C-alpha cells in the first residue's frame, strides 16, 4: 500500500485540492487532482491538477507562468481532501488576474466583488 | 435571480465548502452544502453542511457543541466552491478531537500525523 492508495478517490477518480498561500494563509483556489496529478505534485513540488473540463493534466502556470511551488501537502481525516501550502509565483492564482479565485464576498444577499484585478488576463494568457 | 441561483451546484446539487479559521487562517475542514444548507448558513450565521453519508442537513456542532460561527462567506470565480471564515467554538473542528481535519502531512512518501488530539472523541460525542 502506497501513500496514493490511502487517498479515497471519488467516483471519477478525483480528489479536491485546496491551495493556500504558505505565508499569508489566504486560500487561493480549489481544483481537482487524479492519482497521476497528486503523484506528480509531490514529485515535482508544484501544484499539478486534473482539469475536469479538458480531461487532462493541468500543470498550474504552464501558460501563465503562475506556478504554485509546493511547501506542504496535507490530507484530511476522511482522506478525501488535499490541502497544499504553496508559494504563488506572480502573486496571481485566478484566471481573472486576481490573487485568489475567492474574490466575491456575500453582502446584502448578493455576491460582491471586493478584490482588484492585478493584471489584465489578456496579458497573462 | 437570487444569490443562490448564482451558485453552480454539481450533479448532486452540492457545492464544496471550506471552513477557515478567521483569525489564524488555518483550514479546518471541507464539507458539502446543498442549496438549503447554504441558505441557512447565511441566515443563521453558522456553518450548516449537507451530510452526504446521512443525506441530511448537518448543523456543525449540533452534537459536539463545536459550532462554527460565520464571519465571512466567499464564492470563487467559477461559482462552484465556497470559503467561509469562521470562529471555531471549542477550538476543535475534527471528529478525531483535533483542531483541523488536515492533521496529516506528506513526509517521506507517507502521511504522517503531526497534530495532537485536544480532546478524546468519546468525551465529545
CSV table of C-alpha atoms in Angstrom, one decimal:
chain,number,residue,atom,x,y,z
A,1,UNK,CA,0.0,0.0,0.0
A,2,UNK,CA,1.4,3.3,-1.1
A,3,UNK,CA,0.5,6.8,0.1
A,4,UNK,CA,-1.5,7.2,-3.0
A,5,UNK,CA,-3.7,4.1,-2.1
A,6,UNK,CA,-4.5,5.8,1.2
A,7,UNK,CA,-6.4,8.5,-0.7
A,8,UNK,CA,-10.2,8.0,-1.1
A,9,UNK,CA,-10.7,8.9,-4.7
A,10,UNK,CA,-14.3,9.8,-5.7
A,11,UNK,CA,-16.4,8.0,-8.3
A,12,UNK,CA,-14.5,9.9,-11.1
A,13,UNK,CA,-11.1,9.0,-9.5
A,14,UNK,CA,-10.6,12.6,-8.3
A,15,UNK,CA,-9.9,14.4,-5.0
A,16,UNK,CA,-10.5,18.1,-4.3
A,17,UNK,CA,-7.2,20.0,-3.7
A,18,UNK,CA,-7.1,23.4,-1.9
A,19,UNK,CA,-4.2,25.7,-2.5
A,20,UNK,CA,-3.3,28.1,0.3
A,21,UNK,CA,-0.6,30.8,0.4
A,22,UNK,CA,2.1,29.4,2.6
A,23,UNK,CA,2.8,32.9,4.1
A,24,UNK,CA,-0.5,34.6,4.5
A,25,UNK,CA,-2.8,31.6,4.7
A,26,UNK,CA,-5.1,33.1,2.1
A,27,UNK,CA,-7.0,30.4,0.2
A,28,UNK,CA,-6.1,30.9,-3.5
A,29,UNK,CA,-8.2,28.3,-5.3
A,30,UNK,CA,-9.6,24.8,-5.2
A,31,UNK,CA,-9.3,22.4,-8.1
A,32,UNK,CA,-9.2,18.6,-8.6
A,33,UNK,CA,-6.4,16.0,-8.8
A,34,UNK,CA,-6.4,12.5,-10.1
A,35,UNK,CA,-3.9,9.9,-9.0
A,36,UNK,CA,-1.3,11.0,-11.5
A,37,UNK,CA,-1.7,14.7,-10.7
A,38,UNK,CA,-1.2,14.1,-7.0
A,39,UNK,CA,1.8,11.9,-7.6
A,40,UNK,CA,3.4,14.5,-9.9
A,41,UNK,CA,2.6,17.3,-7.5
A,42,UNK,CA,4.7,15.5,-4.8
A,43,UNK,CA,7.4,14.6,-7.2
A,44,UNK,CA,7.8,17.9,-8.9
A,45,UNK,CA,7.0,20.0,-5.8
A,46,UNK,CA,4.5,22.2,-7.7
A,47,UNK,CA,0.7,22.0,-8.0
A,48,UNK,CA,-0.5,19.8,-10.8
A,49,UNK,CA,-4.2,19.4,-11.2
A,50,UNK,CA,-6.5,17.4,-13.4
A,51,UNK,CA,-8.8,19.6,-15.5
A,52,UNK,CA,-12.3,18.2,-15.5
A,53,UNK,CA,-13.4,20.4,-18.4
A,54,UNK,CA,-10.4,19.4,-20.6
A,55,UNK,CA,-10.0,15.9,-19.1
A,56,UNK,CA,-6.2,16.2,-18.8
A,57,UNK,CA,-3.4,17.1,-16.5
A,58,UNK,CA,-3.1,20.8,-15.8
A,59,UNK,CA,0.3,22.0,-14.7
A,60,UNK,CA,-0.8,25.2,-13.0
A,61,UNK,CA,1.2,28.0,-14.5
A,62,UNK,CA,2.1,26.2,-17.7
A,63,UNK,CA,0.7,29.1,-19.8
A,64,UNK,CA,0.6,31.9,-17.3
A,65,UNK,CA,3.8,31.3,-15.5
A,66,UNK,CA,1.8,31.4,-12.3
A,67,UNK,CA,3.3,28.2,-10.9
A,68,UNK,CA,2.4,27.2,-7.4
A,69,UNK,CA,5.5,25.9,-5.6
A,70,UNK,CA,4.7,23.3,-3.0
A,71,UNK,CA,5.7,23.9,0.6
A,72,UNK,CA,3.5,21.4,2.3
A,73,UNK,CA,0.9,18.7,1.4
A,74,UNK,CA,-1.8,17.6,3.8
A,75,UNK,CA,-4.6,15.0,3.8
A,76,UNK,CA,-7.8,15.2,5.9
A,77,UNK,CA,-9.3,12.7,8.3
A,78,UNK,CA,-11.5,11.1,5.7
A,79,UNK,CA,-8.6,11.0,3.2
A,80,UNK,CA,-10.8,12.7,0.6
A,81,UNK,CA,-9.5,16.3,0.6
A,82,UNK,CA,-6.0,17.7,0.0
A,83,UNK,CA,-4.6,21.0,1.3
A,84,UNK,CA,-1.4,22.4,-0.2
A,85,UNK,CA,0.6,25.2,1.3
A,86,UNK,CA,2.1,26.9,-1.8
A,87,UNK,CA,4.2,29.9,-2.9
A,88,UNK,CA,2.2,31.5,-5.7
A,89,UNK,CA,4.6,32.8,-8.3
A,90,UNK,CA,3.5,36.1,-9.8
A,91,UNK,CA,1.1,36.6,-6.9
A,92,UNK,CA,-1.9,35.7,-9.1
A,93,UNK,CA,-3.8,32.4,-8.8
A,94,UNK,CA,-7.0,33.3,-10.6
A,95,UNK,CA,-7.6,33.3,-14.4
A,96,UNK,CA,-9.3,36.7,-13.9
A,97,UNK,CA,-5.9,38.2,-12.9
A,98,UNK,CA,-6.7,38.3,-9.2
A,99,UNK,CA,-4.6,37.0,-6.3
A,100,UNK,CA,-7.3,34.5,-5.3
A,101,UNK,CA,-10.3,32.9,-7.0
A,102,UNK,CA,-12.4,33.8,-3.9
A,103,UNK,CA,-12.8,37.5,-4.7
A,104,UNK,CA,-16.6,37.7,-4.2
A,105,UNK,CA,-18.0,38.3,-0.7
A,106,UNK,CA,-21.6,37.7,0.4
A,107,UNK,CA,-23.1,41.1,1.4
A,108,UNK,CA,-26.7,42.2,1.5
A,109,UNK,CA,-27.9,39.0,-0.2
A,110,UNK,CA,-25.5,39.3,-3.1
A,111,UNK,CA,-22.0,38.3,-4.2
A,112,UNK,CA,-19.9,41.4,-4.3
A,113,UNK,CA,-16.5,41.6,-6.0
A,114,UNK,CA,-14.1,43.1,-3.5
A,115,UNK,CA,-10.6,42.2,-4.8
A,116,UNK,CA,-8.8,44.1,-7.5
A,117,UNK,CA,-7.6,42.7,-10.9
A,118,UNK,CA,-3.8,42.8,-10.6
A,119,UNK,CA,-3.1,42.0,-14.2
A,120,UNK,CA,-5.3,42.0,-17.3
A,121,UNK,CA,-6.0,38.4,-18.2
A,122,UNK,CA,-5.2,39.3,-21.9
A,123,UNK,CA,-1.6,39.9,-20.7
A,124,UNK,CA,-1.5,36.6,-18.9
A,125,UNK,CA,-2.7,34.1,-21.5
B,1,UNK,CA,-32.2,35.6,-9.8
B,2,UNK,CA,-31.1,35.3,-6.2
B,3,UNK,CA,-27.6,34.8,-4.9
B,4,UNK,CA,-28.4,31.1,-4.5
B,5,UNK,CA,-29.1,30.8,-8.3
B,6,UNK,CA,-25.6,32.3,-9.0
B,7,UNK,CA,-24.1,29.1,-7.4
B,8,UNK,CA,-23.1,26.3,-9.8
B,9,UNK,CA,-24.4,23.2,-8.0
B,10,UNK,CA,-22.9,19.9,-9.0
B,11,UNK,CA,-24.8,17.0,-10.4
B,12,UNK,CA,-25.9,16.1,-6.9
B,13,UNK,CA,-27.0,19.6,-6.1
B,14,UNK,CA,-24.0,20.2,-3.9
B,15,UNK,CA,-21.0,22.6,-3.6
B,16,UNK,CA,-17.8,22.1,-1.6
B,17,UNK,CA,-17.5,24.5,1.4
B,18,UNK,CA,-14.1,25.2,3.0
B,19,UNK,CA,-14.0,26.4,6.6
B,20,UNK,CA,-11.0,28.5,7.6
B,21,UNK,CA,-10.2,30.0,11.0
B,22,UNK,CA,-11.0,33.7,10.7
B,23,UNK,CA,-8.0,34.6,12.9
B,24,UNK,CA,-5.2,32.2,12.1
B,25,UNK,CA,-6.2,31.3,8.5
B,26,UNK,CA,-5.8,27.7,9.3
B,27,UNK,CA,-8.0,25.5,7.1
B,28,UNK,CA,-10.2,23.5,9.5
B,29,UNK,CA,-12.2,21.2,7.2
B,30,UNK,CA,-14.0,20.9,3.9
B,31,UNK,CA,-17.6,19.5,3.6
B,32,UNK,CA,-20.5,19.9,1.3
B,33,UNK,CA,-23.6,22.1,1.1
B,34,UNK,CA,-26.9,21.9,-0.7
B,35,UNK,CA,-29.0,24.9,-1.5
B,36,UNK,CA,-30.8,24.7,1.8
B,37,UNK,CA,-27.6,24.4,3.8
B,38,UNK,CA,-26.0,27.4,2.2
B,39,UNK,CA,-29.2,29.5,2.6
B,40,UNK,CA,-29.3,28.5,6.3
B,41,UNK,CA,-25.6,29.2,6.8
B,42,UNK,CA,-26.1,32.7,5.7
B,43,UNK,CA,-29.3,33.1,7.6
B,44,UNK,CA,-28.1,31.6,10.9
B,45,UNK,CA,-24.5,32.9,10.6
B,46,UNK,CA,-23.1,29.4,11.4
B,47,UNK,CA,-21.8,26.6,9.2
B,48,UNK,CA,-24.5,24.2,8.1
B,49,UNK,CA,-23.5,21.4,5.8
B,50,UNK,CA,-25.3,18.6,4.0
B,51,UNK,CA,-24.0,15.2,5.1
B,52,UNK,CA,-23.6,13.1,2.0
B,53,UNK,CA,-23.4,9.9,4.1
B,54,UNK,CA,-26.5,10.7,6.1
B,55,UNK,CA,-28.2,12.6,3.3
B,56,UNK,CA,-29.5,15.3,5.5
B,57,UNK,CA,-28.6,18.7,6.9
B,58,UNK,CA,-25.7,18.7,9.3
B,59,UNK,CA,-25.7,21.7,11.7
B,60,UNK,CA,-22.0,21.6,12.6
B,61,UNK,CA,-21.7,21.4,16.4
B,62,UNK,CA,-25.2,20.1,16.9
B,63,UNK,CA,-23.9,17.2,18.9
B,64,UNK,CA,-20.4,18.3,19.9
B,65,UNK,CA,-21.1,21.9,20.6
B,66,UNK,CA,-18.3,22.7,18.2
B,67,UNK,CA,-20.3,25.3,16.2
B,68,UNK,CA,-18.6,27.3,13.5
B,69,UNK,CA,-19.7,31.0,13.7
B,70,UNK,CA,-19.7,32.6,10.4
B,71,UNK,CA,-17.6,35.7,9.9
B,72,UNK,CA,-17.4,35.9,6.1
B,73,UNK,CA,-18.7,33.9,3.1
B,74,UNK,CA,-17.0,33.9,-0.3
B,75,UNK,CA,-17.6,32.4,-3.7
B,76,UNK,CA,-14.9,31.6,-6.3
B,77,UNK,CA,-14.7,32.7,-9.9
B,78,UNK,CA,-16.4,29.6,-11.3
B,79,UNK,CA,-19.1,29.8,-8.6
B,80,UNK,CA,-18.5,26.2,-7.6
B,81,UNK,CA,-16.6,26.5,-4.3
B,82,UNK,CA,-17.4,28.3,-1.1
B,83,UNK,CA,-15.0,29.6,1.5
B,84,UNK,CA,-16.1,30.5,5.0
B,85,UNK,CA,-14.1,32.4,7.5
B,86,UNK,CA,-15.3,31.0,10.9
B,87,UNK,CA,-14.8,31.2,14.6
B,88,UNK,CA,-14.5,27.6,15.7
B,89,UNK,CA,-16.1,27.2,19.1
B,90,UNK,CA,-14.2,24.9,21.3
B,91,UNK,CA,-11.2,25.1,19.0
B,92,UNK,CA,-11.9,21.7,17.6
B,93,UNK,CA,-13.3,21.1,14.1
B,94,UNK,CA,-12.4,17.4,13.5
B,95,UNK,CA,-14.3,14.4,14.8
B,96,UNK,CA,-11.0,13.0,15.9
B,97,UNK,CA,-10.7,15.7,18.5
B,98,UNK,CA,-8.2,17.8,16.6
B,99,UNK,CA,-8.2,21.4,15.7
B,100,UNK,CA,-8.3,20.7,12.0
B,101,UNK,CA,-9.2,17.7,9.9
B,102,UNK,CA,-5.9,18.3,8.0
B,103,UNK,CA,-3.6,16.8,10.6
B,104,UNK,CA,-1.6,14.5,8.3
B,105,UNK,CA,1.4,15.8,6.4
B,106,UNK,CA,3.1,14.2,3.5
B,107,UNK,CA,6.7,13.2,4.5
B,108,UNK,CA,9.0,10.5,3.1
B,109,UNK,CA,6.3,9.1,0.9
B,110,UNK,CA,3.8,8.7,3.7
B,111,UNK,CA,1.0,10.6,5.5
B,112,UNK,CA,2.3,11.4,9.0
B,113,UNK,CA,0.1,12.6,11.8
B,114,UNK,CA,1.6,15.8,13.2
B,115,UNK,CA,-1.2,17.4,15.2
B,116,UNK,CA,-2.3,16.5,18.7
B,117,UNK,CA,-5.7,15.2,19.8
B,118,UNK,CA,-7.0,18.1,22.0
B,119,UNK,CA,-10.0,16.1,23.4
B,120,UNK,CA,-10.9,12.5,23.4
B,121,UNK,CA,-13.7,12.0,20.9
B,122,UNK,CA,-15.5,9.8,23.5
B,123,UNK,CA,-15.9,13.0,25.5
B,124,UNK,CA,-17.2,15.0,22.6
B,125,UNK,CA,-20.0,12.8,21.2
